[in-house]
Tab-separated table of C-alpha atoms and ligand atoms in Angstrom:
chain	number	residue	atom	x	y	z
A	710	UNK	CA	14.625	0.139	-13.212
A	711	UNK	CA	17.386	1.258	-15.570
A	712	UNK	CA	19.227	4.481	-14.893
A	713	UNK	CA	18.934	8.026	-16.230
A	714	UNK	CA	21.846	9.985	-17.666
A	715	UNK	CA	24.391	9.005	-20.334
A	716	UNK	CA	23.665	8.886	-24.066
A	717	UNK	CA	20.171	7.885	-25.086
A	718	UNK	CA	19.909	4.456	-26.688
A	719	UNK	CA	17.373	2.990	-29.068
A	720	UNK	CA	16.920	-0.751	-29.420
A	721	UNK	CA	16.250	-1.508	-33.087
A	722	UNK	CA	14.491	-4.836	-33.608
A	723	UNK	CA	14.072	-4.911	-37.372
A	724	UNK	CA	13.689	-8.150	-39.276
A	725	UNK	CA	12.850	-6.458	-42.498
A	726	UNK	CA	16.263	-6.033	-44.153
A	727	UNK	CA	15.513	-2.741	-45.905
A	728	UNK	CA	14.088	-1.191	-42.724
A	729	UNK	CA	17.142	-2.335	-40.820
A	730	UNK	CA	19.668	-0.900	-43.235
A	731	UNK	CA	17.840	2.383	-43.620
A	732	UNK	CA	17.267	2.983	-39.956
A	733	UNK	CA	20.708	1.890	-38.782
A	734	UNK	CA	22.308	4.168	-41.276
A	735	UNK	CA	20.006	7.027	-40.384
A	736	UNK	CA	20.514	6.572	-36.645
A	737	UNK	CA	24.291	6.557	-37.054
A	738	UNK	CA	24.354	9.635	-39.234
A	739	UNK	CA	21.555	11.820	-38.034
A	740	UNK	CA	20.334	11.013	-34.615
A	741	UNK	CA	21.801	11.552	-31.197
A	742	UNK	CA	20.477	8.134	-30.269
A	743	UNK	CA	22.889	5.216	-30.045
A	744	UNK	CA	21.460	2.166	-31.776
A	745	UNK	CA	21.502	-1.266	-30.109
A	746	UNK	CA	20.461	-4.199	-32.241
A	747	UNK	CA	19.795	-7.091	-29.867
A	748	UNK	CA	17.735	-7.685	-26.769
A	749	UNK	CA	20.049	-7.904	-23.781
A	750	UNK	CA	22.370	-5.228	-25.174
A	751	UNK	CA	22.098	-3.197	-21.966
A	752	UNK	CA	19.742	-0.423	-20.890
A	753	UNK	CA	17.802	1.357	-23.634
A	754	UNK	CA	15.447	4.342	-23.751
A	755	UNK	CA	13.150	3.350	-26.585
A	756	UNK	CA	12.411	0.224	-28.611
A	757	UNK	CA	11.785	0.522	-32.355
A	758	UNK	CA	10.554	-2.739	-33.874
A	759	UNK	CA	8.958	-3.865	-37.080
A	760	UNK	CA	6.019	-6.189	-36.902
A	761	UNK	CA	7.786	-9.470	-37.651
A	762	UNK	CA	10.658	-8.826	-35.227
A	763	UNK	CA	8.157	-7.771	-32.586
A	764	UNK	CA	6.010	-10.869	-33.132
A	765	UNK	CA	9.104	-13.087	-32.730
A	766	UNK	CA	10.424	-11.378	-29.590
A	767	UNK	CA	7.241	-10.118	-28.035
A	768	UNK	CA	7.538	-11.841	-24.644
A	769	UNK	CA	11.126	-10.662	-24.280
A	770	UNK	CA	10.185	-7.112	-25.230
A	771	UNK	CA	7.425	-7.215	-22.654
A	772	UNK	CA	9.836	-8.539	-20.023
A	773	UNK	CA	12.289	-5.758	-20.905
A	774	UNK	CA	9.592	-3.124	-20.470
A	775	UNK	CA	8.424	-4.684	-17.195
A	776	UNK	CA	11.944	-4.657	-15.853
A	777	UNK	CA	12.207	-0.940	-16.644
A	778	UNK	CA	9.324	-0.254	-14.233
A	779	UNK	CA	8.528	2.045	-12.548
A	780	UNK	CA	10.091	3.961	-15.460
A	781	UNK	CA	8.345	3.823	-18.817
A	782	UNK	CA	10.128	2.219	-21.777
A	783	UNK	CA	8.311	3.234	-24.978
A	784	UNK	CA	7.778	0.958	-27.957
A	785	UNK	CA	7.436	2.327	-31.481
A	786	UNK	CA	6.195	-0.169	-34.025
A	787	UNK	CA	6.767	0.033	-37.770
A	788	UNK	CA	4.189	-1.665	-39.974
A	789	UNK	CA	3.544	-1.673	-43.678
A	790	UNK	CA	0.269	-0.200	-44.893
A	791	UNK	CA	-0.875	-3.726	-45.745
A	792	UNK	CA	-0.033	-5.062	-42.259
A	793	UNK	CA	-1.719	-2.086	-40.628
A	794	UNK	CA	-5.105	-3.346	-41.751
A	795	UNK	CA	-4.661	-6.720	-40.069
A	796	UNK	CA	-2.797	-5.942	-36.870
A	797	UNK	CA	-4.156	-7.933	-33.899
A	798	UNK	CA	-5.681	-5.844	-31.111
A	799	UNK	CA	-3.061	-7.034	-28.610
A	800	UNK	CA	-0.293	-5.516	-30.735
A	801	UNK	CA	-2.049	-2.151	-30.706
A	802	UNK	CA	-2.213	-2.472	-26.941
A	803	UNK	CA	1.537	-3.117	-26.674
A	804	UNK	CA	2.732	-0.350	-28.958
A	805	UNK	CA	2.892	3.271	-27.834
A	806	UNK	CA	3.241	4.558	-31.405
A	807	UNK	CA	2.587	2.836	-34.716
A	808	UNK	CA	4.071	4.257	-37.901
A	809	UNK	CA	3.371	2.931	-41.373
A	810	UNK	CA	6.336	2.343	-43.679
A	811	UNK	CA	7.897	3.806	-45.699
A	812	UNK	CA	8.441	6.277	-42.876
A	813	UNK	CA	9.270	9.893	-43.480
A	814	UNK	CA	12.326	10.717	-41.420
A	815	UNK	CA	10.822	13.952	-40.088
A	816	UNK	CA	7.824	12.044	-38.835
A	817	UNK	CA	9.974	9.366	-37.198
A	818	UNK	CA	12.162	11.980	-35.529
A	819	UNK	CA	9.097	13.766	-34.160
A	820	UNK	CA	7.509	10.627	-32.775
A	821	UNK	CA	10.765	9.419	-31.252
A	822	UNK	CA	11.389	12.765	-29.572
A	823	UNK	CA	7.910	12.756	-28.103
A	824	UNK	CA	8.344	9.232	-26.716
A	825	UNK	CA	11.781	10.098	-25.350
A	826	UNK	CA	10.408	13.146	-23.568
A	827	UNK	CA	7.807	11.009	-21.819
A	828	UNK	CA	10.541	8.481	-21.044
A	829	UNK	CA	12.748	11.192	-19.464
A	830	UNK	CA	9.866	12.440	-17.322
A	831	UNK	CA	9.044	8.898	-16.211
A	832	UNK	CA	12.671	8.320	-15.228
A	833	UNK	CA	12.542	11.332	-12.919
A	834	UNK	CA	9.302	10.090	-11.379
A	835	UNK	CA	10.746	6.599	-10.998
A	836	UNK	CA	13.804	7.974	-9.198
A	837	UNK	CA	11.521	9.881	-6.855
A	838	UNK	CA	9.527	6.697	-6.167
A	839	UNK	CA	12.716	4.802	-5.339
A	840	UNK	CA	13.886	7.625	-3.041
A	841	UNK	CA	10.512	7.748	-1.328
A	842	UNK	CA	10.566	3.997	-0.808
A	843	UNK	CA	14.020	4.289	0.710
A	844	UNK	CA	13.105	7.122	3.071
A	845	UNK	CA	9.947	5.250	4.033
A	846	UNK	CA	12.033	2.220	4.969
A	847	UNK	CA	14.454	4.453	6.910
A	848	UNK	CA	11.555	6.027	8.747
A	849	UNK	CA	10.085	2.652	9.569
A	850	UNK	CA	13.413	1.398	10.887
A	851	UNK	CA	13.799	4.606	12.867
A	852	UNK	CA	10.329	4.223	14.439
A	853	UNK	CA	11.116	0.621	15.286
A	854	UNK	CA	14.532	1.365	16.784
A	855	UNK	CA	13.279	4.412	18.711
A	856	UNK	CA	10.320	2.511	20.165
A	857	UNK	CA	12.562	-0.409	21.039
A	858	UNK	CA	15.152	1.781	22.727
A	859	UNK	CA	12.451	3.564	24.733
A	860	UNK	CA	11.168	0.267	26.050
A	861	UNK	CA	14.206	-0.546	28.195
A	862	UNK	CA	14.420	2.655	30.270
A	863	UNK	CA	10.656	2.590	30.635
A	864	UNK	CA	10.802	-0.928	32.086
A	865	UNK	CA	13.343	0.348	34.639
A	866	UNK	CA	11.131	3.345	35.521
A	867	UNK	CA	8.027	1.152	35.865
A	868	UNK	CA	10.015	-1.281	38.034
A	869	UNK	CA	11.205	1.573	40.277
A	870	UNK	CA	7.631	2.835	40.676
A	871	UNK	CA	6.482	-0.642	41.703
A	872	UNK	CA	9.360	-1.038	44.167
A	873	UNK	CA	8.605	2.300	45.843
A	874	UNK	CA	4.947	1.432	46.021
A	875	UNK	CA	5.534	-2.043	47.525
A	876	UNK	CA	8.337	-1.151	49.928
A	877	UNK	CA	7.416	2.369	50.954
A	878	UNK	CA	3.730	2.606	50.030
A	879	UNK	CA	2.541	2.646	53.623
A	880	UNK	CA	4.853	5.482	54.625
A	881	UNK	CA	3.787	7.869	51.846
A	882	UNK	CA	1.584	10.863	52.515
A	883	UNK	CA	-1.527	11.417	50.387
A	884	UNK	CA	0.164	13.713	47.858
A	885	UNK	CA	3.103	11.368	47.329
A	886	UNK	CA	0.739	8.390	46.942
A	887	UNK	CA	-1.270	10.342	44.384
A	888	UNK	CA	1.844	11.315	42.457
A	889	UNK	CA	2.983	7.709	42.480
A	890	UNK	CA	-0.382	6.612	41.065
A	891	UNK	CA	-0.080	9.217	38.275
A	892	UNK	CA	3.467	8.049	37.509
A	893	UNK	CA	2.279	4.431	37.323
A	894	UNK	CA	-0.656	5.339	35.091
A	895	UNK	CA	1.489	7.414	32.729
A	896	UNK	CA	4.211	4.817	32.458
A	897	UNK	CA	1.561	2.218	31.525
A	898	UNK	CA	0.242	4.664	28.920
A	899	UNK	CA	3.727	5.197	27.516
A	900	UNK	CA	4.228	1.421	27.360
A	901	UNK	CA	0.998	1.099	25.322
A	902	UNK	CA	2.164	3.858	22.981
A	903	UNK	CA	5.498	2.080	22.490
A	904	UNK	CA	3.740	-1.249	21.877
A	905	UNK	CA	1.452	0.393	19.302
A	906	UNK	CA	4.391	2.043	17.528
A	907	UNK	CA	6.271	-1.256	17.433
A	908	UNK	CA	3.195	-3.006	16.022
A	909	UNK	CA	2.826	-0.265	13.404
A	910	UNK	CA	6.477	-0.530	12.327
A	911	UNK	CA	6.243	-4.332	12.233
A	912	UNK	CA	3.418	-4.225	9.672
A	913	UNK	CA	6.038	-3.087	7.164
A	914	UNK	CA	8.094	-6.251	7.528
A	915	UNK	CA	7.515	-9.236	5.270
A	916	UNK	CA	5.058	-11.671	6.839
A	917	UNK	CA	3.681	-15.062	5.830
A	918	UNK	CA	0.079	-15.283	4.675
A	919	UNK	CA	-2.013	-18.298	5.597
A	920	UNK	CA	-5.608	-19.448	5.488
A	921	UNK	CA	-7.331	-17.782	8.433
A	922	UNK	CA	-10.789	-18.460	9.823
A	923	UNK	CA	-11.987	-14.942	10.650
A	924	UNK	CA	-14.735	-16.322	12.934
A	925	UNK	CA	-12.151	-18.120	15.081
A	926	UNK	CA	-9.941	-15.059	15.060
A	927	UNK	CA	-12.847	-12.957	16.311
A	928	UNK	CA	-13.506	-15.497	19.106
A	929	UNK	CA	-9.978	-15.233	20.415
A	930	UNK	CA	-10.013	-11.431	20.056
A	931	UNK	CA	-13.230	-11.249	22.085
A	932	UNK	CA	-11.681	-13.517	24.705
A	933	UNK	CA	-8.773	-11.062	25.031
A	934	UNK	CA	-11.217	-8.177	25.372
A	935	UNK	CA	-13.479	-9.982	27.864
A	936	UNK	CA	-12.644	-7.641	30.810
A	937	UNK	CA	-13.715	-4.569	28.791
A	938	UNK	CA	-16.762	-6.385	27.415
A	939	UNK	CA	-17.907	-7.339	30.900
A	940	UNK	CA	-17.116	-3.952	32.408
A	941	UNK	CA	-19.213	-2.125	29.811
A	942	UNK	CA	-22.045	-4.678	29.623
A	943	UNK	CA	-21.450	-4.940	25.866
A	944	UNK	CA	-23.130	-7.473	23.604
A	945	UNK	CA	-21.359	-8.677	20.477
A	946	UNK	CA	-23.436	-10.170	17.692
A	947	UNK	CA	-21.967	-11.714	14.584
A	948	UNK	CA	-22.928	-12.765	11.095
A	949	UNK	CA	-21.126	-15.432	9.081
A	950	UNK	CA	-17.424	-14.688	8.687
A	951	UNK	CA	-15.124	-15.885	5.915
A	952	UNK	CA	-11.933	-17.869	5.700
A	953	UNK	CA	-9.257	-15.707	4.071
A	954	UNK	CA	-5.650	-15.947	3.027
A	955	UNK	CA	-4.061	-13.227	5.135
A	956	UNK	CA	-1.427	-12.489	7.781
A	957	UNK	CA	-3.176	-13.758	10.901
A	958	UNK	CA	-1.377	-11.627	13.495
A	959	UNK	CA	-2.085	-8.479	11.519
A	960	UNK	CA	-5.765	-9.191	10.916
A	961	UNK	CA	-6.051	-9.912	14.639
A	962	UNK	CA	-4.739	-6.383	15.322
A	963	UNK	CA	-7.373	-4.919	12.984
A	964	UNK	CA	-10.265	-6.781	14.633
A	965	UNK	CA	-8.938	-5.999	18.080
A	966	UNK	CA	-8.620	-2.286	17.366
A	967	UNK	CA	-12.053	-2.003	15.766
A	968	UNK	CA	-13.842	-3.916	18.529
A	969	UNK	CA	-11.850	-2.161	21.282
A	970	UNK	CA	-12.813	1.214	19.782
A	971	UNK	CA	-16.461	0.185	19.615
A	972	UNK	CA	-16.230	-0.545	23.349
A	973	UNK	CA	-14.233	2.582	24.127
A	974	UNK	CA	-16.244	5.153	22.198
A	975	UNK	CA	-19.603	4.178	23.669
A	976	UNK	CA	-22.425	6.518	24.556
A	977	UNK	CA	-23.147	7.189	28.169
A	978	UNK	CA	-25.910	4.955	29.530
A	979	UNK	CA	-25.912	2.882	26.350
A	980	UNK	CA	-24.139	-0.451	26.747
A	981	UNK	CA	-22.200	-1.093	23.521
A	982	UNK	CA	-24.021	-3.170	20.923
A	983	UNK	CA	-21.513	-4.415	18.377
A	984	UNK	CA	-22.155	-6.430	15.254
A	985	UNK	CA	-19.387	-8.035	13.188
A	986	UNK	CA	-20.508	-9.352	9.807
A	987	UNK	CA	-19.280	-9.946	6.266
A	988	UNK	CA	-20.420	-10.454	2.709
A	989	UNK	CA	-18.682	-11.449	-0.513
A	990	UNK	CA	-18.804	-8.931	-3.352
A	991	UNK	CA	-16.980	-8.819	-6.700
A	992	UNK	CA	-14.092	-11.076	-5.718
A	993	UNK	CA	-13.534	-9.530	-2.303
A	994	UNK	CA	-14.849	-9.858	1.227
A	995	UNK	CA	-16.411	-6.877	2.905
A	996	UNK	CA	-16.146	-7.113	6.694
A	997	UNK	CA	-18.135	-4.648	8.854
A	998	UNK	CA	-17.876	-3.758	12.524
A	999	UNK	CA	-20.916	-1.705	13.550
A	1000	UNK	CA	-21.513	-0.056	16.922
A	1001	UNK	CA	-24.064	2.153	18.656
A	1002	UNK	CA	-21.427	4.474	20.129
A	1003	UNK	CA	-20.746	8.210	19.935
A	1004	UNK	CA	-20.113	8.030	16.182
A	1005	UNK	CA	-17.484	9.770	14.069
A	1006	UNK	CA	-18.338	13.249	12.740
A	1007	UNK	CA	-18.878	13.063	8.947
A	1008	UNK	CA	-16.092	15.564	8.229
A	1009	UNK	CA	-13.618	13.454	10.235
A	1010	UNK	CA	-14.397	10.152	8.529
A	1011	UNK	CA	-11.133	10.139	6.543
A	1012	UNK	CA	-8.993	11.903	9.158
A	1013	UNK	CA	-9.515	9.288	11.881
A	1014	UNK	CA	-7.272	6.921	9.916
A	1015	UNK	CA	-4.331	9.345	10.072
A	1016	UNK	CA	-1.478	8.724	12.509
A	1017	UNK	CA	-2.134	10.327	15.938
A	1018	UNK	CA	-5.591	11.449	14.825
A	1019	UNK	CA	-8.046	11.870	17.668
A	1020	UNK	CA	-11.501	13.317	17.469
A	1021	UNK	CA	-13.458	15.098	20.169
A	1022	UNK	CA	-13.217	14.189	23.865
A	1023	UNK	CA	-11.545	10.800	23.886
A	1024	UNK	CA	-11.112	10.417	27.631
A	1025	UNK	CA	-7.312	10.411	27.358
A	1026	UNK	CA	-7.201	6.666	26.705
A	1027	UNK	CA	-5.781	6.302	23.207
A	1028	UNK	CA	-2.907	7.587	21.096
A	1029	UNK	CA	-4.513	7.769	17.683
A	1030	UNK	CA	-2.410	4.929	16.256
A	1031	UNK	CA	-4.994	2.127	16.154
A	1032	UNK	CA	-6.866	3.100	13.008
A	1033	UNK	CA	-3.667	4.186	11.215
A	1034	UNK	CA	-2.362	0.692	11.927
A	1035	UNK	CA	-5.607	-0.874	10.627
A	1036	UNK	CA	-5.309	1.111	7.402
A	1037	UNK	CA	-1.676	0.110	6.964
A	1038	UNK	CA	-2.493	-3.591	7.443
A	1039	UNK	CA	-5.527	-3.595	5.156
A	1040	UNK	CA	-3.904	-1.578	2.366
A	1041	UNK	CA	-0.790	-3.730	2.406
A	1042	UNK	CA	-3.040	-6.747	1.905
A	1043	UNK	CA	-4.735	-5.199	-1.103
A	1044	UNK	CA	-7.896	-3.950	0.617
A	1045	UNK	CA	-9.552	-0.674	1.653
A	1046	UNK	CA	-10.878	0.534	4.996
A	1047	UNK	CA	-13.304	3.322	5.798
A	1048	UNK	CA	-15.932	4.404	8.290
A	1049	UNK	CA	-19.550	5.183	7.598
A	1050	UNK	CA	-20.801	7.495	10.298
A	1051	UNK	CA	-24.389	6.842	11.298
A	1052	UNK	CA	-25.544	10.126	12.843
A	1053	UNK	CA	-26.796	9.461	16.383
A	1054	UNK	CA	-26.604	5.695	15.778
A	1055	UNK	CA	-22.889	5.032	16.101
A	1056	UNK	CA	-20.545	4.075	13.280
A	1057	UNK	CA	-19.832	1.229	10.887
A	1058	UNK	CA	-16.187	0.527	10.132
A	1059	UNK	CA	-15.779	-1.522	6.978
A	1060	UNK	CA	-12.804	-3.108	5.282
A	1061	UNK	CA	-12.317	-5.254	2.214
A	1062	UNK	CA	-9.814	-8.026	1.588
A	1063	UNK	CA	-9.315	-9.996	-1.611
A	1064	UNK	CA	-11.262	-13.258	-1.640
A	1065	UNK	CA	-8.751	-14.945	-3.969
A	1066	UNK	CA	-7.004	-17.978	-2.589
A	1067	UNK	CA	-9.757	-19.070	-0.217
B	2333	ADP	P1	-7.273	5.968	19.705
B	2333	ADP	O1	-8.490	5.148	19.975
B	2333	ADP	O2	-6.048	5.383	20.314
B	2333	ADP	O3	-7.459	7.425	19.982
B	2333	ADP	P2	-7.624	5.243	16.921
B	2333	ADP	O4	-6.677	5.456	15.793
B	2333	ADP	O5	-8.068	3.870	17.216
B	2333	ADP	O6	-6.922	5.911	18.163
B	2333	ADP	O7	-8.891	6.151	16.649
B	2333	ADP	C1	-8.725	7.503	16.222
B	2333	ADP	C2	-9.918	8.332	16.657
B	2333	ADP	O8	-11.070	7.920	15.913
B	2333	ADP	C3	-10.289	8.150	18.116
B	2333	ADP	O9	-9.550	9.018	18.947
B	2333	ADP	C4	-11.772	8.464	18.096
B	2333	ADP	O10	-11.957	9.851	18.186
B	2333	ADP	C5	-12.234	8.012	16.715
B	2333	ADP	N1	-12.878	6.668	16.738
B	2333	ADP	C6	-12.301	5.484	16.482
B	2333	ADP	N2	-13.182	4.466	16.552
B	2333	ADP	C7	-14.358	5.020	16.874
B	2333	ADP	C8	-15.683	4.505	17.095
B	2333	ADP	N3	-15.969	3.203	17.005
B	2333	ADP	N4	-16.666	5.400	17.393
B	2333	ADP	C9	-16.393	6.718	17.471
B	2333	ADP	N5	-15.183	7.271	17.280
B	2333	ADP	C10	-14.168	6.443	16.987
């Protein structure tokens, strides 16, 4: 992105000699815009080109405008009345304004001012985007560092609890033993929270994509969750699952969170019945994880994906990070994730991922 501030500059790409002389002269005399006459002449705020110069340098003009992103670099095209009738559609798509020559100076001034106003607004927005990106990165690094730093003292505390319990467990009275059990339970909970925060922060780092067999990934996820599956008497059914180009470790987290939630948020006296399936639609894969659990209230369907969001009585097990992490992973890979509550029948969590590159 090129910067704001300083004098405004117009890049004049004019092959037509008369246009060039007229406009250069006019810009120098009348306008508070500095003219530049060649691509690569530094940052500019607007490009004014005639049709032949534009046709010759089109790719470079496009590259210049792309490099201005996220700010907007307007293009004003000058065409003769005769050319106007035969302009290819793609040129109309490139140009933000088209003026037919000979141009009245008042008209040109008006159009340029309008384009420059939009340009100035876009520069402010672009600066805000850059600042937001920076503070987002800072926040991510902060979350990572804080979680990391918390890990060490927690390991010491957990170690001390274990030592007391092993060495002095027999000598403790009932209250002390109970307090020790609470301390152990809470330190394990804090460790899970730290692990989840670290995983969340890590999603922001650059990771390699590879071809992943989602069926195999589900197998190993289910193997990890076997204790919970056996304890709850759950059955997991599956449809065909795709092979996708994705970040394996991150997709594993998504599957793990969705299946673990399906096990966790079960209805009393109803062993979890989970179905993982997929279908290909319009160039993307739609993967669904359906359960017969307590369901998500319709008005909370979007909120459950927020950080630290928890709905209803959750039994004190989670931290509300799992679904936020799933959303972060899926959105960073170009997909969407949502839940479709099925009143009294559980919920279906669905996500999409691009099928390209299979
Ligand atoms: P956690 O499970 O750690 O609380 P999550 O981000 O995974 O955090 O989930 C957020 C909330 O969404 C949960 O607290 C729960 O209320 C709800 N939820 C998630 N998955 C399900 C599910 N399969 N069925 C019903 N509610 C769910």
